[in-house]
Amino acid sequence: GRGVKVAIIDSGCDNTHPALTHVQTGRDYTRLDERHMPDLESWTEDGMSHGTHCAGIICGSGRDGHIRGFVPEAEVHVLKLFPGGAFNNLAAALHYCIDNQIDVVNCSLGGEQTSETVE
């Protein structure tokens, strides 16, 4: 994974987990400021644990017997979208990926509604 940029669009990532302390970049699209900019700190709060789980599979460091992911040396960007995100938040997260030249985007999403913008 060295030299590869991966984005994880999910429920955040608890980077206090020993296998994920190297994950240091993220945005929380469920908490926007008055200028509609995402919060730069709360992405580490993962009340669902799903994003943290995905991060472990993708980029777990493998140190001290903890999970080793597929690309532990990748540059990881955590983009928190749920719970509470909407299609406009997803579109903003995808624009972030384009603007930051992300190579791979992992999206754990589902729903009954559709969005032409997202498609």
PDB file of C-alpha atoms in Angstrom:
ATOM      1  CA  GLY A   1       0.000   0.000   0.000  1.00  0.00           C
ATOM      2  CA  ARG A   2       2.957   2.372   0.134  1.00  0.00           C
ATOM      3  CA  GLY A   3       2.229   5.352  -2.111  1.00  0.00           C
ATOM      4  CA  VAL A   4      -1.490   4.552  -2.378  1.00  0.00           C
ATOM      5  CA  LYS A   5      -4.247   6.798  -1.034  1.00  0.00           C
ATOM      6  CA  VAL A   6      -7.344   5.065   0.336  1.00  0.00           C
ATOM      7  CA  ALA A   7     -10.528   6.729   1.559  1.00  0.00           C
ATOM      8  CA  ILE A   8     -12.950   4.969   3.871  1.00  0.00           C
ATOM      9  CA  ILE A   9     -16.444   6.455   3.661  1.00  0.00           C
ATOM     10  CA  ASP A  10     -18.213   4.938   6.631  1.00  0.00           C
ATOM     11  CA  SER A  11     -19.036   5.578  10.304  1.00  0.00           C
ATOM     12  CA  GLY A  12     -15.650   7.012  11.313  1.00  0.00           C
ATOM     13  CA  CYS A  13     -12.588   5.277  12.752  1.00  0.00           C
ATOM     14  CA  ASP A  14     -11.467   4.886  16.344  1.00  0.00           C
ATOM     15  CA  ASN A  15      -7.764   5.476  15.824  1.00  0.00           C
ATOM     16  CA  THR A  16      -6.993   4.750  19.465  1.00  0.00           C
ATOM     17  CA  HIS A  17      -7.141   1.057  18.538  1.00  0.00           C
ATOM     18  CA  PRO A  18      -3.542  -0.217  18.657  1.00  0.00           C
ATOM     19  CA  ALA A  19      -3.668  -1.398  15.019  1.00  0.00           C
ATOM     20  CA  LEU A  20      -4.975   1.972  13.765  1.00  0.00           C
ATOM     21  CA  THR A  21      -2.933   4.637  15.555  1.00  0.00           C
ATOM     22  CA  HIS A  22      -1.256   5.523  12.250  1.00  0.00           C
ATOM     23  CA  VAL A  23      -4.615   6.664  10.778  1.00  0.00           C
ATOM     24  CA  GLN A  24      -4.448  10.424  11.275  1.00  0.00           C
ATOM     25  CA  THR A  25      -6.478  12.057   8.485  1.00  0.00           C
ATOM     26  CA  GLY A  26     -10.222  12.417   8.405  1.00  0.00           C
ATOM     27  CA  ARG A  27     -13.329  14.529   8.060  1.00  0.00           C
ATOM     28  CA  ASP A  28     -16.758  14.202   9.671  1.00  0.00           C
ATOM     29  CA  TYR A  29     -19.442  15.018   7.113  1.00  0.00           C
ATOM     30  CA  THR A  30     -22.175  14.513   9.733  1.00  0.00           C
ATOM     31  CA  ARG A  31     -20.948  17.585  11.634  1.00  0.00           C
ATOM     32  CA  LEU A  32     -20.668  20.639   9.422  1.00  0.00           C
ATOM     33  CA  ASP A  33     -19.782  24.143  10.544  1.00  0.00           C
ATOM     34  CA  GLU A  34     -21.621  27.304   9.490  1.00  0.00           C
ATOM     35  CA  ARG A  35     -19.692  27.294   6.182  1.00  0.00           C
ATOM     36  CA  HIS A  36     -20.722  23.647   5.586  1.00  0.00           C
ATOM     37  CA  MET A  37     -17.170  22.424   6.168  1.00  0.00           C
ATOM     38  CA  PRO A  38     -16.763  19.027   7.854  1.00  0.00           C
ATOM     39  CA  ASP A  39     -15.437  18.705  11.393  1.00  0.00           C
ATOM     40  CA  LEU A  40     -11.749  17.738  11.398  1.00  0.00           C
ATOM     41  CA  GLU A  41     -11.729  15.943  14.754  1.00  0.00           C
ATOM     42  CA  SER A  42     -14.935  13.996  15.383  1.00  0.00           C
ATOM     43  CA  TRP A  43     -14.241  11.468  12.595  1.00  0.00           C
ATOM     44  CA  THR A  44     -12.453   9.432  15.287  1.00  0.00           C
ATOM     45  CA  GLU A  45     -15.759   8.843  17.120  1.00  0.00           C
ATOM     46  CA  ASP A  46     -17.205   5.610  15.743  1.00  0.00           C
ATOM     47  CA  GLY A  47     -20.309   4.707  17.703  1.00  0.00           C
ATOM     48  CA  MET A  48     -21.216   1.969  15.221  1.00  0.00           C
ATOM     49  CA  SER A  49     -17.695   0.457  15.030  1.00  0.00           C
ATOM     50  CA  HIS A  50     -18.247  -0.431  11.371  1.00  0.00           C
ATOM     51  CA  GLY A  51     -15.787   2.103   9.973  1.00  0.00           C
ATOM     52  CA  THR A  52     -13.174   1.017  12.502  1.00  0.00           C
ATOM     53  CA  HIS A  53     -13.732  -2.600  11.486  1.00  0.00           C
ATOM     54  CA  CYS A  54     -13.300  -1.714   7.803  1.00  0.00           C
ATOM     55  CA  ALA A  55     -10.159   0.292   8.584  1.00  0.00           C
ATOM     56  CA  GLY A  56      -8.660  -2.719  10.360  1.00  0.00           C
ATOM     57  CA  ILE A  57      -9.266  -4.939   7.337  1.00  0.00           C
ATOM     58  CA  ILE A  58      -7.902  -2.300   4.959  1.00  0.00           C
ATOM     59  CA  CYS A  59      -4.949  -0.837   6.837  1.00  0.00           C
ATOM     60  CA  GLY A  60      -4.418  -2.531  10.201  1.00  0.00           C
ATOM     61  CA  SER A  61      -0.733  -2.195  11.107  1.00  0.00           C
ATOM     62  CA  GLY A  62      -0.170  -5.765  12.307  1.00  0.00           C
ATOM     63  CA  ARG A  63       1.991  -4.496  15.173  1.00  0.00           C
ATOM     64  CA  ASP A  64       2.070  -6.360  18.470  1.00  0.00           C
ATOM     65  CA  GLY A  65      -0.138  -9.179  17.209  1.00  0.00           C
ATOM     66  CA  HIS A  66      -3.018  -6.943  16.108  1.00  0.00           C
ATOM     67  CA  ILE A  67      -4.803  -7.288  12.793  1.00  0.00           C
ATOM     68  CA  ARG A  68      -2.762  -6.627   9.646  1.00  0.00           C
ATOM     69  CA  GLY A  69      -4.775  -5.152   6.826  1.00  0.00           C
ATOM     70  CA  PHE A  70      -4.296  -5.504   3.095  1.00  0.00           C
ATOM     71  CA  VAL A  71      -2.455  -2.188   2.715  1.00  0.00           C
ATOM     72  CA  PRO A  72      -0.997  -1.192   6.101  1.00  0.00           C
ATOM     73  CA  GLU A  73       1.316   1.404   4.575  1.00  0.00           C
ATOM     74  CA  ALA A  74      -1.382   3.216   2.572  1.00  0.00           C
ATOM     75  CA  GLU A  75      -2.259   6.835   3.268  1.00  0.00           C
ATOM     76  CA  VAL A  76      -5.753   6.542   4.737  1.00  0.00           C
ATOM     77  CA  HIS A  77      -8.437   9.246   4.757  1.00  0.00           C
ATOM     78  CA  VAL A  78     -11.487   8.524   6.926  1.00  0.00           C
ATOM     79  CA  LEU A  79     -14.629  10.305   5.764  1.00  0.00           C
ATOM     80  CA  LYS A  80     -17.426   9.876   8.293  1.00  0.00           C
ATOM     81  CA  LEU A  81     -20.840   9.797   6.671  1.00  0.00           C
ATOM     82  CA  PHE A  82     -23.095   7.989   9.092  1.00  0.00           C
ATOM     83  CA  PRO A  83     -25.119   7.814  11.093  1.00  0.00           C
ATOM     84  CA  GLY A  84     -26.861  10.965   9.978  1.00  0.00           C
ATOM     85  CA  GLY A  85     -25.328  11.727   6.580  1.00  0.00           C
ATOM     86  CA  ALA A  86     -27.286  12.538   3.446  1.00  0.00           C
ATOM     87  CA  PHE A  87     -26.630  12.413  -0.288  1.00  0.00           C
ATOM     88  CA  ASN A  88     -25.195  15.934  -0.278  1.00  0.00           C
ATOM     89  CA  ASN A  89     -22.698  14.808   2.389  1.00  0.00           C
ATOM     90  CA  LEU A  90     -21.752  11.791   0.275  1.00  0.00           C
ATOM     91  CA  ALA A  91     -21.288  14.028  -2.769  1.00  0.00           C
ATOM     92  CA  ALA A  92     -19.029  16.310  -0.711  1.00  0.00           C
ATOM     93  CA  ALA A  93     -16.988  13.317   0.510  1.00  0.00           C
ATOM     94  CA  LEU A  94     -16.592  12.052  -3.057  1.00  0.00           C
ATOM     95  CA  HIS A  95     -15.487  15.526  -4.181  1.00  0.00           C
ATOM     96  CA  TYR A  96     -12.895  15.414  -1.383  1.00  0.00           C
ATOM     97  CA  CYS A  97     -11.638  12.133  -2.837  1.00  0.00           C
ATOM     98  CA  ILE A  98     -11.344  13.637  -6.315  1.00  0.00           C
ATOM     99  CA  ASP A  99      -9.670  16.817  -5.052  1.00  0.00           C
ATOM    100  CA  ASN A 100      -7.157  14.796  -3.003  1.00  0.00           C
ATOM    101  CA  GLN A 101      -6.422  12.266  -5.754  1.00  0.00           C
ATOM    102  CA  ILE A 102      -7.587   9.282  -3.708  1.00  0.00           C
ATOM    103  CA  ASP A 103      -6.740   6.026  -5.522  1.00  0.00           C
ATOM    104  CA  VAL A 104      -9.295   3.712  -3.864  1.00  0.00           C
ATOM    105  CA  VAL A 105     -12.550   4.607  -2.121  1.00  0.00           C
ATOM    106  CA  ASN A 106     -14.245   2.091   0.158  1.00  0.00           C
ATOM    107  CA  CYS A 107     -17.933   2.924   0.543  1.00  0.00           C
ATOM    108  CA  SER A 108     -20.079   0.919   2.923  1.00  0.00           C
ATOM    109  CA  LEU A 109     -23.422   2.316   1.882  1.00  0.00           C
ATOM    110  CA  GLY A 110     -26.927   1.175   1.211  1.00  0.00           C
ATOM    111  CA  GLY A 111     -30.449   2.442   1.053  1.00  0.00           C
ATOM    112  CA  GLU A 112     -33.684   2.534  -0.854  1.00  0.00           C
ATOM    113  CA  GLN A 113     -33.405   6.100  -2.117  1.00  0.00           C
ATOM    114  CA  THR A 114     -31.346   7.131  -5.129  1.00  0.00           C
ATOM    115  CA  SER A 115     -29.499  10.273  -6.142  1.00  0.00           C
ATOM    116  CA  GLU A 116     -28.593  11.342  -9.674  1.00  0.00           C
ATOM    117  CA  THR A 117     -25.812  13.508  -8.228  1.00  0.00           C
ATOM    118  CA  VAL A 118     -24.175  10.554  -6.515  1.00  0.00           C
ATOM    119  CA  GLU A 119     -24.656   8.246  -9.501  1.00  0.00           C
TER     120      GLU A 119
END
